[in-house]
mmCIF file of C-alpha atoms in Angstrom:
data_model
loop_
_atom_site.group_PDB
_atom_site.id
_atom_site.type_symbol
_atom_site.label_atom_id
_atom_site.label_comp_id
_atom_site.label_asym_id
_atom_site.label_seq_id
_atom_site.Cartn_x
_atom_site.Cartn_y
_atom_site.Cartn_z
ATOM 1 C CA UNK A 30 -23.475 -0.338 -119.133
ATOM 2 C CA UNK A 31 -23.623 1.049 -122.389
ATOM 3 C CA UNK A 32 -26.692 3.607 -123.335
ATOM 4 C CA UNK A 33 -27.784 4.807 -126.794
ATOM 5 C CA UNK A 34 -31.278 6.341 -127.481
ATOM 6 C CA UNK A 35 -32.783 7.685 -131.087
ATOM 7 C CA UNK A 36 -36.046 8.964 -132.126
ATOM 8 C CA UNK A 37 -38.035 9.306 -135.305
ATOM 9 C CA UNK A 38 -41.319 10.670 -137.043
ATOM 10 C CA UNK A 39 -43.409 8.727 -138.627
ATOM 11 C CA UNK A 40 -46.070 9.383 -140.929
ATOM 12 C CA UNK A 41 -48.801 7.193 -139.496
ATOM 13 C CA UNK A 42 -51.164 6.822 -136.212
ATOM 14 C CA UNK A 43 -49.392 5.866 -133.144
ATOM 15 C CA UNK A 44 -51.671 2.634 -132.787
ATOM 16 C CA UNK A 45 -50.606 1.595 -136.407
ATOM 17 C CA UNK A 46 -46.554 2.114 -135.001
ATOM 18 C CA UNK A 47 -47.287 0.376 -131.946
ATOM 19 C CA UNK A 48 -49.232 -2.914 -133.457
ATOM 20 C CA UNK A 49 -46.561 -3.273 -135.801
ATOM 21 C CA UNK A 50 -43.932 -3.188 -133.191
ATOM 22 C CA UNK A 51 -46.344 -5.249 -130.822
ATOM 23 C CA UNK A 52 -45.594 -8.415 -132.966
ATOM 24 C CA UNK A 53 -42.181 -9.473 -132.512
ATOM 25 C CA UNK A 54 -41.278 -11.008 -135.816
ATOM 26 C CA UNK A 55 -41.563 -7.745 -137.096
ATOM 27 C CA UNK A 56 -38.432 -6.462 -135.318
ATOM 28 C CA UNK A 57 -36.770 -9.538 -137.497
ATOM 29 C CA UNK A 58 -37.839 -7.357 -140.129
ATOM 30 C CA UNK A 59 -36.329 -4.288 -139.291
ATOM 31 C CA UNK A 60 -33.857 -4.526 -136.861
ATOM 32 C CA UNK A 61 -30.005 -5.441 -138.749
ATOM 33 C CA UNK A 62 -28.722 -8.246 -137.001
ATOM 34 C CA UNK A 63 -31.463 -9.987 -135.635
ATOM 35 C CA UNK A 64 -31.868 -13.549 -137.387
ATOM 36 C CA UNK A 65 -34.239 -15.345 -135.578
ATOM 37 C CA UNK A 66 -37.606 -14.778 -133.295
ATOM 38 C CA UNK A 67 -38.896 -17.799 -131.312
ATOM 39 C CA UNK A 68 -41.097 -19.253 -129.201
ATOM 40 C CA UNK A 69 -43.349 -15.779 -128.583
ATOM 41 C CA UNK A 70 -45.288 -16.284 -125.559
ATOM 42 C CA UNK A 71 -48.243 -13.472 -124.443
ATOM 43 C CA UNK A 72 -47.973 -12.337 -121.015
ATOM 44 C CA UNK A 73 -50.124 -11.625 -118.351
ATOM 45 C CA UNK A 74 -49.552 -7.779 -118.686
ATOM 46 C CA UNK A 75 -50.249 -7.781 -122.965
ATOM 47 C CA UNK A 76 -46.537 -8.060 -123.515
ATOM 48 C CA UNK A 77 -44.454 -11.099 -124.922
ATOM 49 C CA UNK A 78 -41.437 -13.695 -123.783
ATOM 50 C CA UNK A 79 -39.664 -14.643 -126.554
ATOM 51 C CA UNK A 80 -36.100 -16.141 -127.615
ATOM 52 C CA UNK A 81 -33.998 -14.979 -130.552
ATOM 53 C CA UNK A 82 -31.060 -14.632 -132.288
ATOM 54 C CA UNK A 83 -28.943 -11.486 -133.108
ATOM 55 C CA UNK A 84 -25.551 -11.646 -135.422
ATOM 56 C CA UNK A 85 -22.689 -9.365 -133.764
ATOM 57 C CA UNK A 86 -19.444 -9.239 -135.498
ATOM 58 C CA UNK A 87 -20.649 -12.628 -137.491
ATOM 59 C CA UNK A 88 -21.862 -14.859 -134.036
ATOM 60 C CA UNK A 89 -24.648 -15.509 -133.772
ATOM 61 C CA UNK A 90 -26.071 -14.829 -129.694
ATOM 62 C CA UNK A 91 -29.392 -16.236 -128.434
ATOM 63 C CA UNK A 92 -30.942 -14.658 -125.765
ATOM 64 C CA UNK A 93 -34.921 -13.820 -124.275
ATOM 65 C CA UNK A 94 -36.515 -10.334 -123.942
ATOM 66 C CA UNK A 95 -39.404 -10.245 -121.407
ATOM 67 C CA UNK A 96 -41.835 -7.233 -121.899
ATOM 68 C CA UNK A 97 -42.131 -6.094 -118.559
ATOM 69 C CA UNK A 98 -44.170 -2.827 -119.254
ATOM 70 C CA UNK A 99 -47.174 -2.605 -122.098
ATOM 71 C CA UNK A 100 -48.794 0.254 -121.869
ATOM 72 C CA UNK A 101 -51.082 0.224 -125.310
ATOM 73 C CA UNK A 102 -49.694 3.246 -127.571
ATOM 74 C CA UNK A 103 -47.613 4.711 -125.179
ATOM 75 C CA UNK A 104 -44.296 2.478 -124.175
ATOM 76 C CA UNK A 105 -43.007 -1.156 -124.442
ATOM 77 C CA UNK A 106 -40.085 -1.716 -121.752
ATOM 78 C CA UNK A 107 -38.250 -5.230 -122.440
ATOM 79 C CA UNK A 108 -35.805 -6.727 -120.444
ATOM 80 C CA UNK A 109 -32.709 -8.411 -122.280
ATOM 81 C CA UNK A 110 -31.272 -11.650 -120.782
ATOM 82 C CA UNK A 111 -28.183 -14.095 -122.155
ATOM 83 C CA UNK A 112 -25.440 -13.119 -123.240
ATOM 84 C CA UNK A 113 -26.697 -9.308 -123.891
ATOM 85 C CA UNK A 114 -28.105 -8.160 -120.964
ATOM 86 C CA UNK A 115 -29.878 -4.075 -120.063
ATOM 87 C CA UNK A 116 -33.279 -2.933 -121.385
ATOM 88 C CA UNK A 117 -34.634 -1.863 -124.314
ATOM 89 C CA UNK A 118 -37.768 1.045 -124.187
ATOM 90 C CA UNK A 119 -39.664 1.976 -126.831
ATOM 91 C CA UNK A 120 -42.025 5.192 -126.424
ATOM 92 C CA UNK A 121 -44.595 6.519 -128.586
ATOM 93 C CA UNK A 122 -46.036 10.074 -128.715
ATOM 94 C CA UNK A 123 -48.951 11.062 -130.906
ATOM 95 C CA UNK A 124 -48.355 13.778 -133.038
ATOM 96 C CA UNK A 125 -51.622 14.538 -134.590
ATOM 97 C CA UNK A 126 -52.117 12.035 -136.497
ATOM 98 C CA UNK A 127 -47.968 11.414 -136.988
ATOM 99 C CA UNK A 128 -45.986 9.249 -134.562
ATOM 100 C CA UNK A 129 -42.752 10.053 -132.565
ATOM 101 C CA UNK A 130 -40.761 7.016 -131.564
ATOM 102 C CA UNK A 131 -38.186 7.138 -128.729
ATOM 103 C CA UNK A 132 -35.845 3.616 -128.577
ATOM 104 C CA UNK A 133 -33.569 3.657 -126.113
ATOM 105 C CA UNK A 134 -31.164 0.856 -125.248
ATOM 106 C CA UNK A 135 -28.694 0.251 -121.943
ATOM 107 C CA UNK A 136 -26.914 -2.752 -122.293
ATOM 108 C CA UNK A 137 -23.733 -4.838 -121.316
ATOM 109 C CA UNK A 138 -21.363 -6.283 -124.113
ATOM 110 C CA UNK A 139 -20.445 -10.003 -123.763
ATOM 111 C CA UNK A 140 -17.207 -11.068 -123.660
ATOM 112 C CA UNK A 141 -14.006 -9.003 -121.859
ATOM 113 C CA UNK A 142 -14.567 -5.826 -120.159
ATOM 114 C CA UNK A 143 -14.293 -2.746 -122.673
ATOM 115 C CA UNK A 144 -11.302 -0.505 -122.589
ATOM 116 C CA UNK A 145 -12.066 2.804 -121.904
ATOM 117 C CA UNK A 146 -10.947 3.821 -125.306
ATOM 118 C CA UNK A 147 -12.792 1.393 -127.206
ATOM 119 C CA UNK A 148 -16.356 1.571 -125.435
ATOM 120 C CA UNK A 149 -16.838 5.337 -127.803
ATOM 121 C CA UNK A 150 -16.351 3.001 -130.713
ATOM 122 C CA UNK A 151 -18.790 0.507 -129.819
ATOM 123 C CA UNK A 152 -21.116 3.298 -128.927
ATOM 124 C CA UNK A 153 -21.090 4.348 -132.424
ATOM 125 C CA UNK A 154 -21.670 1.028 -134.041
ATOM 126 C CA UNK A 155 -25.059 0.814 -132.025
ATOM 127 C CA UNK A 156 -25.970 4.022 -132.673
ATOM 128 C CA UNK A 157 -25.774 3.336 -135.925
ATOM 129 C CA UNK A 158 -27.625 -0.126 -135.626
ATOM 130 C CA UNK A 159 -30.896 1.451 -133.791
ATOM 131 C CA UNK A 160 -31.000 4.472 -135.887
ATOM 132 C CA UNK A 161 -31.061 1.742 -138.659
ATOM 133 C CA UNK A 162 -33.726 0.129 -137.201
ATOM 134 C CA UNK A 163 -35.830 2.913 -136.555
ATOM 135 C CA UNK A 164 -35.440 4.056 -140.830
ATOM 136 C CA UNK A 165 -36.599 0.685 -141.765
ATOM 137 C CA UNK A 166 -39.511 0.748 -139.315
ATOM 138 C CA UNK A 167 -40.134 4.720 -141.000
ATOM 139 C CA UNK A 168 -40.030 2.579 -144.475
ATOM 140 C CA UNK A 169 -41.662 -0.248 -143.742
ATOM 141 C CA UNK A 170 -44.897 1.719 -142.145
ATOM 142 C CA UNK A 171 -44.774 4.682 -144.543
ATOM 143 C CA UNK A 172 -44.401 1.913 -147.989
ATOM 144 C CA UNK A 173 -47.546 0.284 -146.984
ATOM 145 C CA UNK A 174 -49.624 3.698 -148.751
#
């Protein structure tokens, strides 16, 4: 299992940062590698099911995150199944007015088991990713002024 974790400020409310990240095309929007987001179903807790697509190393991998915990401007906890499998958790902390967003991510990799030497590398590439993700979601909330 493989863990990375990032966090940002962003100029905006918390419930502004969570409703964007609430609808799940948006993460198509911000997140490098995803390429699709389908069939979004609600859930009886105010989360979503949904299927979609994400691009690593040029193949594309389909897979379903469940929401299993929505807790309205505080945390969305999904669980990753397919071929990627872990959790991804997304906490929010008010900051006066300002919003501090915590995504952390444990997953597996698909394919082989990593080499000791070559799980650091990995590491670094989806570091990289979510701290990617997390500057577009900085530009595309702070752009809308």
């Amino acid at each position: 299992m493989t863990a990375v974790s990032e966090s940002i400020e962003i100029d905006r409310p918390v419930s502004e940062v969570f409703a964007y990240l609430d609808d799940p095309h948006n993460h198509a929007t911000i997140t490098p590698g995803i390429t699709d987001i389908r069939n979004v179903e609600p859930l009886d807790n105010g989360g979503k099911r949904l299927e979609h697509t994400y691009e690593m190393a040029g193949v594309g991998i389909d897979g379903e995150l469940v929401e299993q915990i929505h807790e309205e401007n505080e945390r969305m906890r999904f669980e990753m199944r397919g071929r990627l499998t872990g959790e991804i958790d997304l906490r929010f902390e008010d900051l006066d007015g300002r919003t501090r967003v915590t995504y952390s991510a444990e997953y597996d990799i698909p394919g082989r088991v990593l080499s000791a030497a070559a799980e650091p590398v990995v590491k670094r590439y989806n570091r990289r990713q979510l701290r990617k993700t997390l500057d577009n979601l900085k530009r595309e909330l702070e752009s809308e002024d």
